Amino acid sequence: MELAYIPSPSRGVLYLGPIPLRGYAFCIIIGVFVAVWLGNKRWVARGGRPGTVADIAVWAVPFGLVGGRLYHVITDYELYFSPGRNWVDAFKVWEGGLGIWGAIALGAVGAWIGARRMGVALPAYADAVAPGIAFAQAIGRWGNWFNQELYGHETHLPWALHITSSEGGRVPGYYHPTFLYESLWCVGVGFLVIWADRRFKLGHGRAFALYVAAYCTGRAWIEYMRVDDAHHILGLRLNVWTAVLVFLLAVAYLVFSARHRPGREAVVEQGASDDAGDGDGESEGKDDAKADVTKAEKAEKAEPEPESGAEPEPETDPDSAPEAEAGVKDTADSGKKG
């Protein structure tokens, strides 16, 4: 009897009346929200407008879901189009089967369309959302736990995954929880990208390339542990070759971009900095006007005010002063004579 293991859920779906609530779908949805939330914070910190990440995600997410499903169906076509299979099952995304390679590839197409409509450069957007995508993958992998799928070789380690379902050719037992390994790896990748972006000021798509390269490194050895059916080329699973190829492309882009486009973009979204500048100018103008009013009030207070009841002294014309003095003198003389 095993004293410690990771239990599998008794079922991956709950029903709220006639509405099915599937754990796999919830994990995907939560992952998307986390990616958009973190991507928005990073985008604003780099000078972009709030909400731009979500607006582009409206294009990227549907494209990514379609791309992820297409990759899975094409690479595992025998699950849907071989004798005895129902091709309609190819549309049942909630039952699992989303290839990250297709999701990122076609999701990038959707992001490019959204970024073009928003007037945003795609590499800058990709850098902002890169760690969020890694965290979204970490959350999404728990959907495989709900479906009791994508586990590794049999093991009796304390953290072994207990598979209880016998559907789809599964054999109940204790296996390596490769879904957990990949989830933890993706968390590490997300923090690695955040650290490297702060430390080296990555720009022009290099933060995204680092995410891709780091993810592929872990995916290669985790994929090698899995025991689910897959196509093999020269003794290796198809996804292992895909990880190696994508890793090489990501590293090549990192080197090429660092040489030809060093540094980080000064402006990630046209007009965002202008809006901020207009707001500052208005504030400064108000402050200047307030200062002028204050100075005027002080000047008015500084002027001496006449005492109450005192008559103002008459103004003396400088030209009439000699005549006045002469008149006084004549009067004095006439007084003496009299």
GROMACS .gro file of C-alpha atoms in nm:
model
  338
    1MET     CA    1   0.000   0.000   0.000
    2GLU     CA    2   0.134   0.343  -0.098
    3LEU     CA    3   0.158   0.583   0.196
    4ALA     CA    4   0.200   0.899  -0.011
    5TYR     CA    5   0.092   0.990  -0.362
    6ILE     CA    6  -0.094   1.255  -0.560
    7PRO     CA    7  -0.458   1.148  -0.591
    8SER     CA    8  -0.647   1.201  -0.913
    9PRO     CA    9  -0.992   1.362  -0.899
   10SER     CA   10  -1.278   1.116  -0.915
   11ARG     CA   11  -1.416   1.311  -1.207
   12GLY     CA   12  -1.314   1.613  -1.411
   13VAL     CA   13  -1.658   1.765  -1.456
   14LEU     CA   14  -1.932   1.889  -1.227
   15TYR     CA   15  -2.285   1.971  -1.334
   16LEU     CA   16  -2.470   2.286  -1.237
   17GLY     CA   17  -2.809   2.162  -1.347
   18PRO     CA   18  -2.767   2.089  -1.719
   19ILE     CA   19  -2.451   2.304  -1.742
   20PRO     CA   20  -2.121   2.110  -1.725
   21LEU     CA   21  -1.836   2.275  -1.534
   22ARG     CA   22  -1.514   2.116  -1.657
   23GLY     CA   23  -1.190   2.145  -1.464
   24TYR     CA   24  -0.984   2.149  -1.785
   25ALA     CA   25  -1.174   2.451  -1.920
   26PHE     CA   26  -1.150   2.637  -1.588
   27CYS     CA   27  -0.773   2.594  -1.583
   28ILE     CA   28  -0.743   2.736  -1.935
   29ILE     CA   29  -0.969   3.033  -1.854
   30ILE     CA   30  -0.786   3.116  -1.529
   31GLY     CA   31  -0.454   3.094  -1.712
   32VAL     CA   32  -0.571   3.341  -1.977
   33PHE     CA   33  -0.684   3.591  -1.712
   34VAL     CA   34  -0.350   3.567  -1.532
   35ALA     CA   35  -0.159   3.620  -1.857
   36VAL     CA   36  -0.365   3.926  -1.952
   37TRP     CA   37  -0.347   4.075  -1.601
   38LEU     CA   38   0.031   4.040  -1.572
   39GLY     CA   39   0.085   4.143  -1.933
   40ASN     CA   40  -0.116   4.461  -1.877
   41LYS     CA   41   0.093   4.555  -1.572
   42ARG     CA   42   0.416   4.504  -1.764
   43TRP     CA   43   0.282   4.693  -2.066
   44VAL     CA   44   0.180   4.996  -1.861
   45ALA     CA   45   0.516   4.992  -1.681
   46ARG     CA   46   0.688   5.017  -2.020
   47GLY     CA   47   0.480   5.318  -2.123
   48GLY     CA   48   0.177   5.160  -2.290
   49ARG     CA   49  -0.191   5.233  -2.233
   50PRO     CA   50  -0.397   5.026  -1.988
   51GLY     CA   51  -0.629   4.789  -2.172
   52THR     CA   52  -0.418   4.749  -2.485
   53VAL     CA   53  -0.304   4.399  -2.383
   54ALA     CA   54  -0.663   4.285  -2.334
   55ASP     CA   55  -0.772   4.438  -2.665
   56ILE     CA   56  -0.503   4.246  -2.852
   57ALA     CA   57  -0.574   3.930  -2.650
   58VAL     CA   58  -0.926   3.934  -2.792
   59TRP     CA   59  -0.759   3.837  -3.120
   60ALA     CA   60  -0.474   3.626  -2.986
   61VAL     CA   61  -0.667   3.392  -2.755
   62PRO     CA   62  -0.923   3.256  -3.008
   63PHE     CA   63  -0.650   3.213  -3.269
   64GLY     CA   64  -0.438   3.036  -3.008
   65LEU     CA   65  -0.715   2.794  -2.912
   66VAL     CA   66  -0.778   2.705  -3.276
   67GLY     CA   67  -0.406   2.666  -3.343
   68GLY     CA   68  -0.354   2.449  -3.036
   69ARG     CA   69  -0.639   2.220  -3.135
   70LEU     CA   70  -0.527   2.198  -3.498
   71TYR     CA   71  -0.176   2.095  -3.396
   72HIS     CA   72  -0.313   1.823  -3.168
   73VAL     CA   73  -0.558   1.688  -3.424
   74ILE     CA   74  -0.301   1.687  -3.706
   75THR     CA   75  -0.026   1.519  -3.503
   76ASP     CA   76  -0.269   1.266  -3.346
   77TYR     CA   77  -0.509   1.228  -3.637
   78GLU     CA   78  -0.555   0.855  -3.574
   79LEU     CA   79  -0.749   0.942  -3.257
   80TYR     CA   80  -1.022   1.100  -3.468
   81PHE     CA   81  -1.005   0.967  -3.824
   82SER     CA   82  -0.898   0.604  -3.791
   83PRO     CA   83  -1.154   0.316  -3.821
   84GLY     CA   84  -1.388   0.306  -3.524
   85ARG     CA   85  -1.326   0.668  -3.431
   86ASN     CA   86  -1.570   0.957  -3.456
   87TRP     CA   87  -1.430   1.262  -3.635
   88VAL     CA   88  -1.674   1.485  -3.445
   89ASP     CA   89  -1.458   1.429  -3.136
   90ALA     CA   90  -1.195   1.650  -3.298
   91PHE     CA   91  -1.408   1.951  -3.197
   92LYS     CA   92  -1.441   1.848  -2.831
   93VAL     CA   93  -1.173   2.076  -2.693
   94TRP     CA   94  -1.302   2.036  -2.338
   95GLU     CA   95  -1.188   1.673  -2.337
   96GLY     CA   96  -0.825   1.784  -2.364
   97GLY     CA   97  -0.579   1.808  -2.647
   98LEU     CA   98  -0.425   2.150  -2.707
   99GLY     CA   99  -0.075   2.160  -2.854
  100ILE     CA  100   0.123   2.456  -2.719
  101TRP     CA  101   0.322   2.474  -3.042
  102GLY     CA  102   0.014   2.541  -3.250
  103ALA     CA  103  -0.135   2.768  -2.984
  104ILE     CA  104   0.171   2.996  -2.980
  105ALA     CA  105   0.214   2.993  -3.358
  106LEU     CA  106  -0.145   3.077  -3.453
  107GLY     CA  107  -0.192   3.289  -3.141
  108ALA     CA  108   0.097   3.504  -3.266
  109VAL     CA  109  -0.094   3.555  -3.591
  110GLY     CA  110  -0.396   3.676  -3.396
  111ALA     CA  111  -0.176   3.900  -3.183
  112TRP     CA  112  -0.019   4.044  -3.497
  113ILE     CA  113  -0.363   4.132  -3.635
  114GLY     CA  114  -0.468   4.293  -3.306
  115ALA     CA  115  -0.139   4.479  -3.267
  116ARG     CA  116  -0.159   4.610  -3.622
  117ARG     CA  117  -0.509   4.743  -3.558
  118MET     CA  118  -0.388   4.911  -3.237
  119GLY     CA  119  -0.074   5.054  -3.396
  120VAL     CA  120   0.151   4.852  -3.164
  121ALA     CA  121   0.476   4.673  -3.254
  122LEU     CA  122   0.432   4.297  -3.205
  123PRO     CA  123   0.780   4.231  -3.053
  124ALA     CA  124   0.718   4.483  -2.773
  125TYR     CA  125   0.379   4.326  -2.701
  126ALA     CA  126   0.531   3.977  -2.700
  127ASP     CA  127   0.793   4.085  -2.446
  128ALA     CA  128   0.522   4.220  -2.215
  129VAL     CA  129   0.309   3.904  -2.217
  130ALA     CA  130   0.590   3.645  -2.222
  131PRO     CA  131   0.608   3.564  -1.847
  132GLY     CA  132   0.228   3.571  -1.823
  133ILE     CA  133   0.207   3.305  -2.093
  134ALA     CA  134   0.445   3.086  -1.894
  135PHE     CA  135   0.230   3.123  -1.581
  136ALA     CA  136  -0.083   3.052  -1.788
  137GLN     CA  137   0.075   2.727  -1.908
  138ALA     CA  138   0.158   2.636  -1.549
  139ILE     CA  139  -0.208   2.676  -1.454
  140GLY     CA  140  -0.338   2.512  -1.770
  141ARG     CA  141  -0.136   2.195  -1.707
  142TRP     CA  142  -0.355   2.121  -1.407
  143GLY     CA  143  -0.634   2.062  -1.655
  144ASN     CA  144  -0.449   1.743  -1.749
  145TRP     CA  145  -0.471   1.638  -1.384
  146PHE     CA  146  -0.849   1.674  -1.394
  147ASN     CA  147  -0.859   1.459  -1.710
  148GLN     CA  148  -0.606   1.203  -1.577
  149GLU     CA  149  -0.385   1.236  -1.883
  150LEU     CA  150  -0.026   1.308  -1.991
  151TYR     CA  151   0.153   1.121  -1.715
  152GLY     CA  152   0.495   0.956  -1.725
  153HIS     CA  153   0.649   0.618  -1.654
  154GLU     CA  154   0.541   0.408  -1.359
  155THR     CA  155   0.705   0.504  -1.030
  156HIS     CA  156   0.668   0.456  -0.656
  157LEU     CA  157   0.808   0.793  -0.550
  158PRO     CA  158   0.615   0.974  -0.275
  159TRP     CA  159   0.485   1.226  -0.529
  160ALA     CA  160   0.363   0.960  -0.774
  161LEU     CA  161   0.035   1.033  -0.951
  162HIS     CA  162  -0.238   0.778  -0.881
  163ILE     CA  163  -0.433   0.708  -1.200
  164THR     CA  164  -0.769   0.547  -1.131
  165SER     CA  165  -0.941   0.570  -1.471
  166SER     CA  166  -0.926   0.287  -1.722
  167GLU     CA  167  -1.082   0.477  -2.011
  168GLY     CA  168  -0.895   0.534  -2.336
  169GLY     CA  169  -0.645   0.257  -2.274
  170ARG     CA  170  -0.531   0.386  -1.934
  171VAL     CA  171  -0.395   0.135  -1.684
  172PRO     CA  172  -0.462   0.231  -1.322
  173GLY     CA  173  -0.144   0.268  -1.121
  174TYR     CA  174   0.120   0.511  -0.998
  175TYR     CA  175   0.307   0.724  -1.250
  176HIS     CA  176   0.538   1.024  -1.278
  177PRO     CA  177   0.320   1.340  -1.264
  178THR     CA  178   0.466   1.499  -1.576
  179PHE     CA  179   0.186   1.756  -1.571
  180LEU     CA  180   0.321   1.874  -1.233
  181TYR     CA  181   0.680   1.876  -1.356
  182GLU     CA  182   0.587   2.094  -1.651
  183SER     CA  183   0.371   2.321  -1.435
  184LEU     CA  184   0.659   2.387  -1.194
  185TRP     CA  185   0.900   2.433  -1.484
  186CYS     CA  186   0.672   2.696  -1.640
  187VAL     CA  187   0.656   2.885  -1.310
  188GLY     CA  188   1.034   2.891  -1.306
  189VAL     CA  189   1.044   3.009  -1.668
  190GLY     CA  190   0.806   3.295  -1.589
  191PHE     CA  191   1.021   3.421  -1.302
  192LEU     CA  192   1.337   3.375  -1.510
  193VAL     CA  193   1.198   3.601  -1.784
  194ILE     CA  194   1.092   3.866  -1.531
  195TRP     CA  195   1.437   3.866  -1.370
  196ALA     CA  196   1.629   3.870  -1.700
  197ASP     CA  197   1.407   4.147  -1.839
  198ARG     CA  198   1.480   4.368  -1.537
  199ARG     CA  199   1.849   4.281  -1.528
  200PHE     CA  200   1.933   4.313  -1.898
  201LYS     CA  201   1.652   4.542  -2.024
  202LEU     CA  202   1.540   4.298  -2.292
  203GLY     CA  203   1.360   4.445  -2.589
  204HIS     CA  204   1.254   4.385  -2.950
  205GLY     CA  205   1.112   4.041  -2.872
  206ARG     CA  206   1.409   3.903  -2.678
  207ALA     CA  207   1.211   3.846  -2.355
  208PHE     CA  208   0.966   3.635  -2.554
  209ALA     CA  209   1.251   3.447  -2.722
  210LEU     CA  210   1.401   3.372  -2.382
  211TYR     CA  211   1.065   3.234  -2.266
  212VAL     CA  212   1.045   3.010  -2.573
  213ALA     CA  213   1.403   2.880  -2.535
  214ALA     CA  214   1.365   2.814  -2.161
  215TYR     CA  215   1.030   2.640  -2.204
  216CYS     CA  216   1.161   2.417  -2.482
  217THR     CA  217   1.453   2.309  -2.264
  218GLY     CA  218   1.219   2.172  -2.000
  219ARG     CA  219   0.959   2.041  -2.241
  220ALA     CA  220   1.219   1.822  -2.417
  221TRP     CA  221   1.307   1.614  -2.109
  222ILE     CA  222   0.952   1.614  -1.970
  223GLU     CA  223   0.815   1.499  -2.304
  224TYR     CA  224   1.071   1.218  -2.308
  225MET     CA  225   0.920   1.083  -1.982
  226ARG     CA  226   0.563   1.060  -2.109
  227VAL     CA  227   0.406   0.726  -2.199
  228ASP     CA  228   0.100   0.837  -2.396
  229ASP     CA  229   0.088   0.741  -2.762
  230ALA     CA  230   0.282   0.969  -2.996
  231HIS     CA  231   0.455   0.963  -3.332
  232HIS     CA  232   0.829   0.889  -3.321
  233ILE     CA  233   1.109   1.003  -3.550
  234LEU     CA  234   1.448   0.830  -3.514
  235GLY     CA  235   1.340   0.693  -3.179
  236LEU     CA  236   1.231   1.027  -3.032
  237ARG     CA  237   0.879   1.160  -2.985
  238LEU     CA  238   0.764   1.422  -3.234
  239ASN     CA  239   0.727   1.687  -2.966
  240VAL     CA  240   1.087   1.634  -2.856
  241TRP     CA  241   1.207   1.717  -3.207
  242THR     CA  242   0.971   2.015  -3.217
  243ALA     CA  243   1.112   2.142  -2.887
  244VAL     CA  244   1.470   2.110  -3.015
  245LEU     CA  245   1.391   2.291  -3.340
  246VAL     CA  246   1.200   2.575  -3.173
  247PHE     CA  247   1.476   2.609  -2.912
  248LEU     CA  248   1.738   2.659  -3.183
  249LEU     CA  249   1.521   2.917  -3.360
  250ALA     CA  250   1.465   3.109  -3.035
  251VAL     CA  251   1.837   3.116  -2.951
  252ALA     CA  252   1.922   3.228  -3.305
  253TYR     CA  253   1.674   3.513  -3.275
  254LEU     CA  254   1.820   3.616  -2.939
  255VAL     CA  255   2.170   3.641  -3.086
  256PHE     CA  256   2.059   3.813  -3.407
  257SER     CA  257   1.834   4.064  -3.230
  258ALA     CA  258   2.096   4.153  -2.968
  259ARG     CA  259   2.350   4.232  -3.240
  260HIS     CA  260   2.128   4.426  -3.479
  261ARG     CA  261   1.874   4.586  -3.243
  262PRO     CA  262   2.035   4.628  -2.899
  263GLY     CA  263   1.857   4.796  -2.613
  264ARG     CA  264   1.485   4.833  -2.554
  265GLU     CA  265   1.215   5.024  -2.739
  266ALA     CA  266   1.186   5.384  -2.622
  267VAL     CA  267   0.817   5.396  -2.721
  268VAL     CA  268   0.597   5.085  -2.719
  269GLU     CA  269   0.266   5.251  -2.810
  270GLN     CA  270   0.225   5.564  -3.017
  271GLY     CA  271   0.040   5.843  -2.837
  272ALA     CA  272   0.058   5.690  -2.489
  273SER     CA  273   0.346   5.914  -2.380
  274ASP     CA  274   0.181   6.216  -2.546
  275ASP     CA  275  -0.134   6.162  -2.342
  276ALA     CA  276   0.073   6.149  -2.027
  277GLY     CA  277   0.262   6.463  -2.134
  278ASP     CA  278  -0.060   6.655  -2.202
  279GLY     CA  279  -0.184   6.572  -1.858
  280ASP     CA  280   0.140   6.696  -1.700
  281GLY     CA  281   0.129   7.017  -1.902
  282GLU     CA  282  -0.222   7.093  -1.787
  283SER     CA  283  -0.121   7.032  -1.429
  284GLU     CA  284   0.184   7.254  -1.461
  285GLY     CA  285  -0.027   7.528  -1.624
  286LYS     CA  286  -0.272   7.518  -1.338
  287ASP     CA  287   0.012   7.538  -1.088
  288ASP     CA  288   0.164   7.839  -1.270
  289ALA     CA  289  -0.170   8.020  -1.278
  290LYS     CA  290  -0.221   7.952  -0.910
  291ALA     CA  291   0.127   8.089  -0.836
  292ASP     CA  292   0.053   8.407  -1.035
  293VAL     CA  293  -0.268   8.466  -0.840
  294THR     CA  294  -0.083   8.417  -0.513
  295LYS     CA  295   0.186   8.667  -0.613
  296ALA     CA  296  -0.079   8.925  -0.707
  297GLU     CA  297  -0.253   8.883  -0.374
  298LYS     CA  298   0.076   8.930  -0.188
  299ALA     CA  299   0.156   9.245  -0.390
  300GLU     CA  300  -0.183   9.394  -0.303
  301LYS     CA  301  -0.131   9.324   0.064
  302ALA     CA  302   0.216   9.483   0.055
  303GLU     CA  303   0.080   9.828  -0.060
  304PRO     CA  304   0.010  10.066   0.239
  305GLU     CA  305  -0.353  10.157   0.289
  306PRO     CA  306  -0.459  10.507   0.410
  307GLU     CA  307  -0.571  10.539   0.773
  308SER     CA  308  -0.942  10.560   0.826
  309GLY     CA  309  -1.070  10.921   0.851
  310ALA     CA  310  -0.747  11.081   0.725
  311GLU     CA  311  -0.767  11.303   0.425
  312PRO     CA  312  -0.525  11.230   0.145
  313GLU     CA  313  -0.250  11.485   0.103
  314PRO     CA  314  -0.292  11.703  -0.206
  315GLU     CA  315  -0.048  11.648  -0.481
  316THR     CA  316   0.198  11.933  -0.541
  317ASP     CA  317   0.299  12.043  -0.883
  318PRO     CA  318   0.678  12.081  -0.895
  319ASP     CA  319   0.648  12.376  -1.139
  320SER     CA  320   0.428  12.581  -0.901
  321ALA     CA  321   0.657  12.538  -0.600
  322PRO     CA  322   0.873  12.852  -0.664
  323GLU     CA  323   0.565  13.071  -0.710
  324ALA     CA  324   0.421  12.946  -0.383
  325GLU     CA  325   0.743  13.025  -0.201
  326ALA     CA  326   0.747  13.376  -0.353
  327GLY     CA  327   0.388  13.440  -0.240
  328VAL     CA  328   0.470  13.342   0.115
  329LYS     CA  329   0.772  13.577   0.116
  330ASP     CA  330   0.570  13.875  -0.016
  331THR     CA  331   0.308  13.821   0.250
  332ALA     CA  332   0.570  13.818   0.521
  333ASP     CA  333   0.727  14.143   0.390
  334SER     CA  334   0.393  14.321   0.374
  335GLY     CA  335   0.326  14.216   0.731
  336LYS     CA  336   0.648  14.375   0.845
  337LYS     CA  337   0.569  14.702   0.660
  338GLY     CA  338   0.229  14.732   0.814
   0.00000   0.00000   0.00000
